[in-house]
Coordinates of C-alpha atoms in Angstrom, one line a residue:
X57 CA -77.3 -10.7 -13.9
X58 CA -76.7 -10.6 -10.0
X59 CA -80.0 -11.0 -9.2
X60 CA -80.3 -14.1 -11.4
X61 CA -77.0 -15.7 -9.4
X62 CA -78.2 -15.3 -6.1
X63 CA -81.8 -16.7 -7.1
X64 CA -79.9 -19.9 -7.8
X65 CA -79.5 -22.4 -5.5
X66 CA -75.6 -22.8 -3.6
X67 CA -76.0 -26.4 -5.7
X68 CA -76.8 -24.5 -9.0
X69 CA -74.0 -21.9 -8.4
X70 CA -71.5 -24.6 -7.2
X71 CA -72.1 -26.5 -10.3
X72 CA -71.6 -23.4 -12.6
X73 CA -68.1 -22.8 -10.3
X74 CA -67.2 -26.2 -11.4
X75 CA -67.9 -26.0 -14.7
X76 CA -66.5 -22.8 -15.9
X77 CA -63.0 -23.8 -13.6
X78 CA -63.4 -27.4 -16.3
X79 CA -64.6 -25.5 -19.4
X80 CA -60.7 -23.7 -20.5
X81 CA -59.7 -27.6 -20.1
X82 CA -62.7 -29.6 -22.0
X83 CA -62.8 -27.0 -24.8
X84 CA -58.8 -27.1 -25.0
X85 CA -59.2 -31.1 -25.5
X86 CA -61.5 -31.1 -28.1
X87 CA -59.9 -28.5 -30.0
X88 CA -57.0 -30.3 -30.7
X89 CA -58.8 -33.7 -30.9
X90 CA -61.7 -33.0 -33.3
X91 CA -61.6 -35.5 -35.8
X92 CA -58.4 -37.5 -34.3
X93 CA -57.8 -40.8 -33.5
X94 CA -55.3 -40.5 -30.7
X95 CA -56.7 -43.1 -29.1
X96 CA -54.6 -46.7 -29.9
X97 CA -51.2 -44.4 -29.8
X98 CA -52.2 -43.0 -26.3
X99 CA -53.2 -47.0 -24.8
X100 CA -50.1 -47.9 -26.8
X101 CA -48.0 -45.7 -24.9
X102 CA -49.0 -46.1 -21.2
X103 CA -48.6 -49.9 -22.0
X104 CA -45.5 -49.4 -23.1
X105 CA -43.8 -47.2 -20.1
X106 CA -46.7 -48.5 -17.1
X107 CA -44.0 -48.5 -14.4
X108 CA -42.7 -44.9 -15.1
X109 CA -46.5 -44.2 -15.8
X110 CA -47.7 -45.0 -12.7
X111 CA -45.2 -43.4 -10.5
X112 CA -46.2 -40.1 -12.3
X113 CA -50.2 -40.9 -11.7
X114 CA -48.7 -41.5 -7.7
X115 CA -46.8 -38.5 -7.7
X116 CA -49.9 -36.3 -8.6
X117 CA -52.0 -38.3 -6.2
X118 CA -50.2 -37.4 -3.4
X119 CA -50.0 -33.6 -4.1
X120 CA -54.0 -34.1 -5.3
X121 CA -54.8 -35.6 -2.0
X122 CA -52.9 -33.4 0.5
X123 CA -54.8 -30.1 -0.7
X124 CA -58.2 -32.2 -0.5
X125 CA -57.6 -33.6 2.9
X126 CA -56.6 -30.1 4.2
X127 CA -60.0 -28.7 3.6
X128 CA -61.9 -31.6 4.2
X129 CA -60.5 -32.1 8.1
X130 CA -60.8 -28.8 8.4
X131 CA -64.4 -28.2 7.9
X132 CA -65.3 -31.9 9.6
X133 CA -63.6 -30.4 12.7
X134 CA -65.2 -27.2 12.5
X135 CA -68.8 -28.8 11.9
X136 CA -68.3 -31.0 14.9
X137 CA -66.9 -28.6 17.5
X138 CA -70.3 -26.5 16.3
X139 CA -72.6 -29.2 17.1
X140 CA -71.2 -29.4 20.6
X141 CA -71.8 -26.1 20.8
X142 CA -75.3 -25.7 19.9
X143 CA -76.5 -27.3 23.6
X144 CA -74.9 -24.3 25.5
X145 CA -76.5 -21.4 24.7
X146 CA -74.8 -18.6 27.8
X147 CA -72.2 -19.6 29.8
X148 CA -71.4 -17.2 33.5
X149 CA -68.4 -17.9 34.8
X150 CA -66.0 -15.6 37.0
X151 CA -63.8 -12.9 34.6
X152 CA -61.2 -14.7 32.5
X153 CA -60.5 -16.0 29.7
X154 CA -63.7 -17.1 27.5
X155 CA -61.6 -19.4 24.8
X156 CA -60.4 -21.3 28.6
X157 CA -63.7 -21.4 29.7
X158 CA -65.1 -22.2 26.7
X159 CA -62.7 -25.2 26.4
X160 CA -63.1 -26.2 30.5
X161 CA -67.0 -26.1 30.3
X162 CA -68.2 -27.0 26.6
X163 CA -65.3 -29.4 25.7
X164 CA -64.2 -30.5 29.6
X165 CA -60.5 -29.4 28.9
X166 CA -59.0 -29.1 32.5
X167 CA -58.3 -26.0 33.7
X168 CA -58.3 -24.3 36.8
X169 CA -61.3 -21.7 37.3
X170 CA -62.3 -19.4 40.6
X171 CA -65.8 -20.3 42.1
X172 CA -68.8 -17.9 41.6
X173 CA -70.2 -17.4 44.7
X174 CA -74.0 -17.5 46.5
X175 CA -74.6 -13.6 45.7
X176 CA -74.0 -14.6 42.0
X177 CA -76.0 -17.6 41.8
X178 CA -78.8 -15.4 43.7
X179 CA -78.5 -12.5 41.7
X180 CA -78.6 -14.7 38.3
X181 CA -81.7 -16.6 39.5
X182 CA -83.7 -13.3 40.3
X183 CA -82.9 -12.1 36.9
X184 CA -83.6 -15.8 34.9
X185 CA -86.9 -15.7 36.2
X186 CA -89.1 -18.0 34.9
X187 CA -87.8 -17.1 31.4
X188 CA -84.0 -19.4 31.7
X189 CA -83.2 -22.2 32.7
X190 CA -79.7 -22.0 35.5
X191 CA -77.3 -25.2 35.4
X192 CA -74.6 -25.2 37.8
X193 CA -71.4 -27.4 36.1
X194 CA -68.6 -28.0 38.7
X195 CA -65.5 -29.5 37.7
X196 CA -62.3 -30.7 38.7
X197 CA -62.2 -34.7 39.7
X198 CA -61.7 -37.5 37.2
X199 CA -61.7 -41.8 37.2
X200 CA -59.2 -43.2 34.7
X201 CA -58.6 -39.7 32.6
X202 CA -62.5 -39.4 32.0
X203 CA -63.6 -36.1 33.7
X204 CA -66.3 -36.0 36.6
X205 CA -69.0 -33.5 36.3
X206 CA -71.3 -32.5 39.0
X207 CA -74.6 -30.9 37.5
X208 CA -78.1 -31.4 37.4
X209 CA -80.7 -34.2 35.8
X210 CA -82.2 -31.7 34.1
X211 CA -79.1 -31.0 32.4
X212 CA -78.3 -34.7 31.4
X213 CA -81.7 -34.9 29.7
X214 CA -81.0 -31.7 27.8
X215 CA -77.4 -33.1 26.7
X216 CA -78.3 -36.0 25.4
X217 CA -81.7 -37.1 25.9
X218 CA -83.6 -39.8 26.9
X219 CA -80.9 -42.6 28.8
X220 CA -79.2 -45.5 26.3
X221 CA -79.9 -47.7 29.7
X222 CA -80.3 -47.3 33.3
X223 CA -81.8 -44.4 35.2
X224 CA -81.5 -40.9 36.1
X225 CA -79.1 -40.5 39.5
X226 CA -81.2 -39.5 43.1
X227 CA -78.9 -39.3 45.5
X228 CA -75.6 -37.4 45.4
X229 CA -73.6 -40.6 45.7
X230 CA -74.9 -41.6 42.2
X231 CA -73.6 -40.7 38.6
X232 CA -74.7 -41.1 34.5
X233 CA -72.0 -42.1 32.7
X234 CA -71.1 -40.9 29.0
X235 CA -71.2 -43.3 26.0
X236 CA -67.5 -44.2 25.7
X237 CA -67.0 -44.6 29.5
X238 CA -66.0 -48.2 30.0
X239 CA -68.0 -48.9 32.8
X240 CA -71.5 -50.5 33.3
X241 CA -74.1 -49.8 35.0
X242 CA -74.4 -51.1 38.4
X243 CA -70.8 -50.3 38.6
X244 CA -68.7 -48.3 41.1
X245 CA -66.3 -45.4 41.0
X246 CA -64.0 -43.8 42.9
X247 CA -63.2 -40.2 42.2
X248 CA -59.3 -39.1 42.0
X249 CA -58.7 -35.4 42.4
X250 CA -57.3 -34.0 39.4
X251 CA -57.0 -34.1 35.7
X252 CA -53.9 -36.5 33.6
X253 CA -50.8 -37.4 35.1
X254 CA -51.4 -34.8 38.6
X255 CA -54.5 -36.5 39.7
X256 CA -54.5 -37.7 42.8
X257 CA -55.5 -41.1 43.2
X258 CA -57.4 -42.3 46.7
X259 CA -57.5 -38.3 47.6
X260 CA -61.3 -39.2 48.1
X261 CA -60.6 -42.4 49.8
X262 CA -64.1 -43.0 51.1
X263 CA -66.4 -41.4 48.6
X264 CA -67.6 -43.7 45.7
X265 CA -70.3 -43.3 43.1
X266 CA -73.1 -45.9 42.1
X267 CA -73.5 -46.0 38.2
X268 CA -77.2 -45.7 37.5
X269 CA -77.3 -45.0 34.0
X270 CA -75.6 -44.5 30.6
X271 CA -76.2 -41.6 28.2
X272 CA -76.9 -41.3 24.6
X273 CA -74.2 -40.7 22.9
X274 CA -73.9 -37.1 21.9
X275 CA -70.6 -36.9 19.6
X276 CA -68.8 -34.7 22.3
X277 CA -66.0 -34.9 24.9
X278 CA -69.5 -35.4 27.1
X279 CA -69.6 -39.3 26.1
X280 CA -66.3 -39.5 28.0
X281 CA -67.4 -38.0 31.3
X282 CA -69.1 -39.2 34.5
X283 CA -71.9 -36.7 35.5
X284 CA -73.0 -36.5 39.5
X285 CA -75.3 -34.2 41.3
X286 CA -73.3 -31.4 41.7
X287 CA -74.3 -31.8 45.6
X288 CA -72.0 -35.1 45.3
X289 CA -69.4 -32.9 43.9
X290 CA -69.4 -30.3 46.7
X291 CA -70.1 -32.8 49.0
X292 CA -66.4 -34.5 47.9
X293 CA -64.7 -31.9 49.1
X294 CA -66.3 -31.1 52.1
X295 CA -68.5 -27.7 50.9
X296 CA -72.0 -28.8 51.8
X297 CA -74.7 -29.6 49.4
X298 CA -75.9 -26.3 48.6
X299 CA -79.5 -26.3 50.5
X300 CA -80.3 -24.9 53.9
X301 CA -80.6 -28.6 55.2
X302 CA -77.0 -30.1 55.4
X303 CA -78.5 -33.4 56.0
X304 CA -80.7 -33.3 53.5
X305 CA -79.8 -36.2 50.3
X306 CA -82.1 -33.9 48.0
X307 CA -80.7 -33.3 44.8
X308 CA -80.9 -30.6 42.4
X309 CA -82.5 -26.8 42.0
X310 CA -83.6 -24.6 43.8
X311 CA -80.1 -24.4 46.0
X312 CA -79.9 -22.0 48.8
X313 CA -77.7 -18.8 48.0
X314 CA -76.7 -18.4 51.6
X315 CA -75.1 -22.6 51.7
X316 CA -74.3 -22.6 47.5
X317 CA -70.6 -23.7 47.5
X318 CA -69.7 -22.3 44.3
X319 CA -69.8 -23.3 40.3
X320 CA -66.6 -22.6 37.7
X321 CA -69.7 -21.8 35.9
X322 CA -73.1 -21.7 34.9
X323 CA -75.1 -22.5 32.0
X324 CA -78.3 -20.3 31.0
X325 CA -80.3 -22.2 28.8
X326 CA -83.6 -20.1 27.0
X327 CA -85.2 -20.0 24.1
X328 CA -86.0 -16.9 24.4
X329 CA -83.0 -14.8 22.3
X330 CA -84.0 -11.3 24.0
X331 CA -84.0 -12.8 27.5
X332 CA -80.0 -14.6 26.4
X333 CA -78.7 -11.2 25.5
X334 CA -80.1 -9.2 28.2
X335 CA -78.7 -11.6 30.9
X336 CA -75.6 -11.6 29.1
X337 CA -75.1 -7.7 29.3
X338 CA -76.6 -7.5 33.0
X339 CA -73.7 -10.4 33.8
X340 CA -70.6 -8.7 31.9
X341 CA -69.4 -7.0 34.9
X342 CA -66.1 -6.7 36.8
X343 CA -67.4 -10.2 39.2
X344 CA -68.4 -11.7 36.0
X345 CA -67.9 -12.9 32.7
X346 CA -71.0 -13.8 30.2
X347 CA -70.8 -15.2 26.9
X348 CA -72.3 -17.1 23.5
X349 CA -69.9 -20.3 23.3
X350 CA -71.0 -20.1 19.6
X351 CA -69.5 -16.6 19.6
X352 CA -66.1 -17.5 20.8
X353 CA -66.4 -20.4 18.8
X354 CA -67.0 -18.5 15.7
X355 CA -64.0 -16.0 16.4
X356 CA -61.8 -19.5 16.4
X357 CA -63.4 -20.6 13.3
X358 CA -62.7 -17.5 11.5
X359 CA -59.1 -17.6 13.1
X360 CA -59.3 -21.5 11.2
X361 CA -60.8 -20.6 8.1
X362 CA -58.0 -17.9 7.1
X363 CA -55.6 -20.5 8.2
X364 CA -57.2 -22.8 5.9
X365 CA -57.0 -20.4 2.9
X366 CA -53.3 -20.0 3.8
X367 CA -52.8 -23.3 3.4
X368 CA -55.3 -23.9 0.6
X369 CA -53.2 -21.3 -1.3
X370 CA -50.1 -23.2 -0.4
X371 CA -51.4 -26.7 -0.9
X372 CA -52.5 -24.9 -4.8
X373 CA -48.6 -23.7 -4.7
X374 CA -47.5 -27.2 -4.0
X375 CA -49.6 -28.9 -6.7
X376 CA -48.5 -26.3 -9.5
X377 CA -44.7 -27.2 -8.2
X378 CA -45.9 -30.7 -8.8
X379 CA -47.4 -29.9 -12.2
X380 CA -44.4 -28.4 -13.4
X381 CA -42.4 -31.3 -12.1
X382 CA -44.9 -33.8 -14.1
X383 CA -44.1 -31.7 -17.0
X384 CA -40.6 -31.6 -16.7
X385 CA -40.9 -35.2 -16.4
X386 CA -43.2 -35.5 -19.4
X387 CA -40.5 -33.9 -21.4
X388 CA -38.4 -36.2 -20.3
X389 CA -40.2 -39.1 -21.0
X390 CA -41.5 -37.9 -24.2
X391 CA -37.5 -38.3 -25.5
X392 CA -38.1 -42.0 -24.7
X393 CA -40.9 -42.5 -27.8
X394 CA -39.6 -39.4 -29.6
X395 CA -38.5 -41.7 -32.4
X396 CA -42.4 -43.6 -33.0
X397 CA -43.4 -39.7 -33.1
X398 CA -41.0 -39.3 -35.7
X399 CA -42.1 -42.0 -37.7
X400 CA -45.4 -40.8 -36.7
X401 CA -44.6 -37.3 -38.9
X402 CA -42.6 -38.9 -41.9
X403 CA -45.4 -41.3 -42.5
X404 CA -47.3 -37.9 -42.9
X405 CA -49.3 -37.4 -39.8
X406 CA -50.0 -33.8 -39.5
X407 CA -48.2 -32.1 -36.7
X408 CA -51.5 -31.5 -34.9
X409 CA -51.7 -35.0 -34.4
X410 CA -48.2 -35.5 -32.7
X411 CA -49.3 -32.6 -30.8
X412 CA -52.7 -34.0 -29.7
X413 CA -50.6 -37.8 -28.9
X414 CA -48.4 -36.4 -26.5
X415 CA -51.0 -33.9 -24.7
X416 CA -53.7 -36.7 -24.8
X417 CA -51.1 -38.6 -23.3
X418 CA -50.4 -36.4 -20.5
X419 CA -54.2 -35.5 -20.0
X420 CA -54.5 -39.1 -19.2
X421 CA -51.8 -39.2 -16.5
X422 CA -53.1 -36.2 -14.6
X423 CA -56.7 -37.0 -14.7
X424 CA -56.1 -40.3 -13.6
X425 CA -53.8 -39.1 -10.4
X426 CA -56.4 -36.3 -10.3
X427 CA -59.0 -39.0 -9.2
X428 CA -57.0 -41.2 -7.4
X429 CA -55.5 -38.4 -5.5
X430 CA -59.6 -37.5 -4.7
X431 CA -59.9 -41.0 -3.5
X432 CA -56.7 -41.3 -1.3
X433 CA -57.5 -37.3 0.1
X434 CA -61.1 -39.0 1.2
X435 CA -59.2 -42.5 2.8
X436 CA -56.5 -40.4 4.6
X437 CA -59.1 -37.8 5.5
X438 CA -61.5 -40.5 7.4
X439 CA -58.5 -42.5 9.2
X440 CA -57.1 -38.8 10.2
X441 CA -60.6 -38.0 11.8
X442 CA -61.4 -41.3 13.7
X443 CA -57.6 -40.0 15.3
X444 CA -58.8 -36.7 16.2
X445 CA -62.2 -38.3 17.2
X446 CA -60.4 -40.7 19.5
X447 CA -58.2 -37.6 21.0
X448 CA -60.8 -35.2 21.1
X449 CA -64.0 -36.8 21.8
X450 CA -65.8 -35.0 18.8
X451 CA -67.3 -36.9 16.6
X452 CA -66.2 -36.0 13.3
X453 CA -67.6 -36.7 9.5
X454 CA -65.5 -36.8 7.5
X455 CA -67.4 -35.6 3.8
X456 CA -66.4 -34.4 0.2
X457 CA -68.2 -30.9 -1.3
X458 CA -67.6 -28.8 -3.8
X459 CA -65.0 -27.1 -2.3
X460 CA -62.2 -30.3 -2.7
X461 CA -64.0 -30.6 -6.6
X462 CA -63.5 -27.5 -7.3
X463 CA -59.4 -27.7 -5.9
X464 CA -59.2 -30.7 -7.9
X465 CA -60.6 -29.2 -10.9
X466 CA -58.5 -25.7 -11.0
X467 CA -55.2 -28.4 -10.7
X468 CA -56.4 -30.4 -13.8
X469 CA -57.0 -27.6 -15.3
X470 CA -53.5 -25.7 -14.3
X471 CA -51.7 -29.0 -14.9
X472 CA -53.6 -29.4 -18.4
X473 CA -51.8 -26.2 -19.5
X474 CA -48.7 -27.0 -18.1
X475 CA -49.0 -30.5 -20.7
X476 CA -48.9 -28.2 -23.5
X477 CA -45.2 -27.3 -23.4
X478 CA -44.1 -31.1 -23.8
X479 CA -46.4 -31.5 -26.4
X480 CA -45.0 -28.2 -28.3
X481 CA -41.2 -29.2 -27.8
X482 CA -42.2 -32.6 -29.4
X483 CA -42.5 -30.6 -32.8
X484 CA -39.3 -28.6 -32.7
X485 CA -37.4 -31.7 -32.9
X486 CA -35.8 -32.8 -36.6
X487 CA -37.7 -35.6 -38.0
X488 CA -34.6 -36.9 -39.6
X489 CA -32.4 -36.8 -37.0
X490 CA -34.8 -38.4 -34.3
X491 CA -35.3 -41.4 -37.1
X492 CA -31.2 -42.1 -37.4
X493 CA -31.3 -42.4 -33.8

């Protein structure tokens, strides 16, 4: 029997999930309303009371929708800050903190970061070889809030691609801008030192950049940021340019170990696994730090995902609460047509059709705030990510699976049983007495 589970597909077993989580709750329904005509009573009744009907649909919206829209941020979050990811394979940066680094280099969150020096650069390129790719990314200027990066073309054409417009940079004093940067090209900048509200504005009076280009856009913090020749960068602050020449306006790789200025870090790109993880043993050392940003990341993921189970498992807390409220309520409203169900049972009905009224009735209330609530958790959860997208610079999707249909489905379920106490306590009551009323 195991072997015949995990031969079906994550759909197939998804689907089964689904269905034997809705099974307890279809099977219960038509049990009770085989060969009933519930039916006119139940419309009869949510004409009747549509005001207090509707704010008990609301009320399990809400609860419906706040469990959905927990888990559906969470993994659109998670998804996106993976795809960012996935374009830096080994980052080397001096010994620290790798979630800091990981948020300074991959998803340009300011931070301050010692220099690695010539020896390391050298030592790092005699090991790459042919067989890695070494990007320099040097940080720590900014225009307007967005961030300026100084790097290398062949590291703007391995973020995102061919250009949206413009061309490449060639001289130091030149820059690519991101897709969100609201600049065009031809235009000019002038780099303040500094992140937020302690950047120094003019500390670079002089020094502006030529906009040559635009980048694709790449769904990261990256479409916010200005990227320069990281000679431009050193060049700033009055370091060099990182060649033996210090007149020379040549750009990028190879860079002379004995002039290199320093890099916060550097990015090893390879396709080659084998070649990743040997460089990334050789350069875990007391002068350095090397590490898989999609290792970190998954450490933070898993750190997210049990948070998301604690809160799944309150959000499910929640919605029972809410159930039991809806039920109380349902008992409560019940007393308001408790004398048509008594006339209901003198005129003869059977009491399993006064049963079937009442939890038909309720079935209809929850399912219908079962599905609105899926609705409202999918609005709430797309006007919540273009928020984080605008804070963040990720771009997140926000989507529905099977994990928000299978929350919704174990709450109809829950709150289906929950229905069948108001429909029981509508048969203890005295026919006769409920008719004088």
């Amino acid at each position: 029997m195991s072997g015949l589970w995990h031969s079906l597909s994550a759909g197939a077993q998804d689907a089964l999930v689904l269905a034997a989580i809705l099974a307890p709750a279809l099977l219960l329904g038509w049990m009770i309303c085989r060969g009933l005509l519930v039916g006119p009573l139940v419309r009869s009744l949510l004409r009747r009371y549509r005001w207090t009907n509707l704010a008990f649909v609301l009320l399990v919206a809400l609860s419906v929708a706040l469990g959905v829209g927990l888990i559906a941020q969470e993994r659109g979050l998670r998804q996106a800050s993976a795809r960012v990811a996935e374009k830096f394979d080994l980052i080397v940066a001096a010994p620290g903190d790798e979630v800091s680094m990981l948020m300074a280099t991959v998803y340009l969150q300011a931070v301050d970061a010692p220099l690695l020096d010539g020896a390391t650069w050298q030592a790092l390129t005699e090991a790459a070889g042919d067989r890695a790719t070494l990007t320099p990314i040097a940080y720590g200027d900014s225009w307007q809030g967005h961030p300026i990066v100084g790097s290398t073309a062949d590291f703007v054409a391995h973020l995102s691609g061919l250009l949206a417009e413009g061309a490449i940079f060639g001289t130091p004093d030149e820059a690519v801008i991101g897709a969100r940067v609201p600049l065009a090209v031809g235009g000019e900048v002038e780099p303040a030192h500094g992140h937020g509200a302690l950047a120094e504005d003019h500390a670079h009076e002089g020094v502006h950049l030529h906009v040559t280009g635009r980048m694709a856009p790449t769904g990261s913090p990256w479409d916010d940021a200005i990227i320069q020749p990281v000679e431009g960068v050193w060049l700033t602050h009055g370091l060099g340019n990182g060649h033996d020449d210090i007149e020379s306006q040549r750009i990028g790789p190879p860079f002379d170990a004995e002039h290199f200025p320093g890099s916060p870090a550097v990015l090893v790109t390879t396709p080659d696994l084998p070649t990743a993880y040997g460089l990334q043993s050789q350069f875990t050392t007391r002068d350095t730090m090397a590490f898989f940003p999609g290792a970190v990341l998954s450490r933070l993921h898993g750190l997210m995902g049990n948070m998301r189970e604690i809160m799944s498992v309150m959000s499910l807390g929640t919605q029972a609460l809410v159930a039991a409220a809806v039920m109380a309520g349902l008992i409560v409203l019940s007393q308001l047509f408790e004398r048509r169900l008594a006339l209901l049972r003198a005129l003869g009905a059977p009491s399993r059709a006064v049963f079937a009224v009442v939890w038909s009735y309720a079935a209809v209330l929850l399912g219908a705030g079962s599905v609105l609530g899926l609705g409202l958790g999918f609005l709430a959860v797309r006007v919540l990510s273009g928020l984080l997208s605008a804070r963040t610079g990720l771009l997140i999707r926000p989507m529905m699976g099977w994990s928000e249909l299978h929350l919704v489905a174990t709450y109809f379920t829950i709150a289906l049983l929950f229905a069948l106490v108001p429909a029981a306590i509508a048969l203890t009551r005295p026919v006769a007495e409920r008719l004088r009323r």
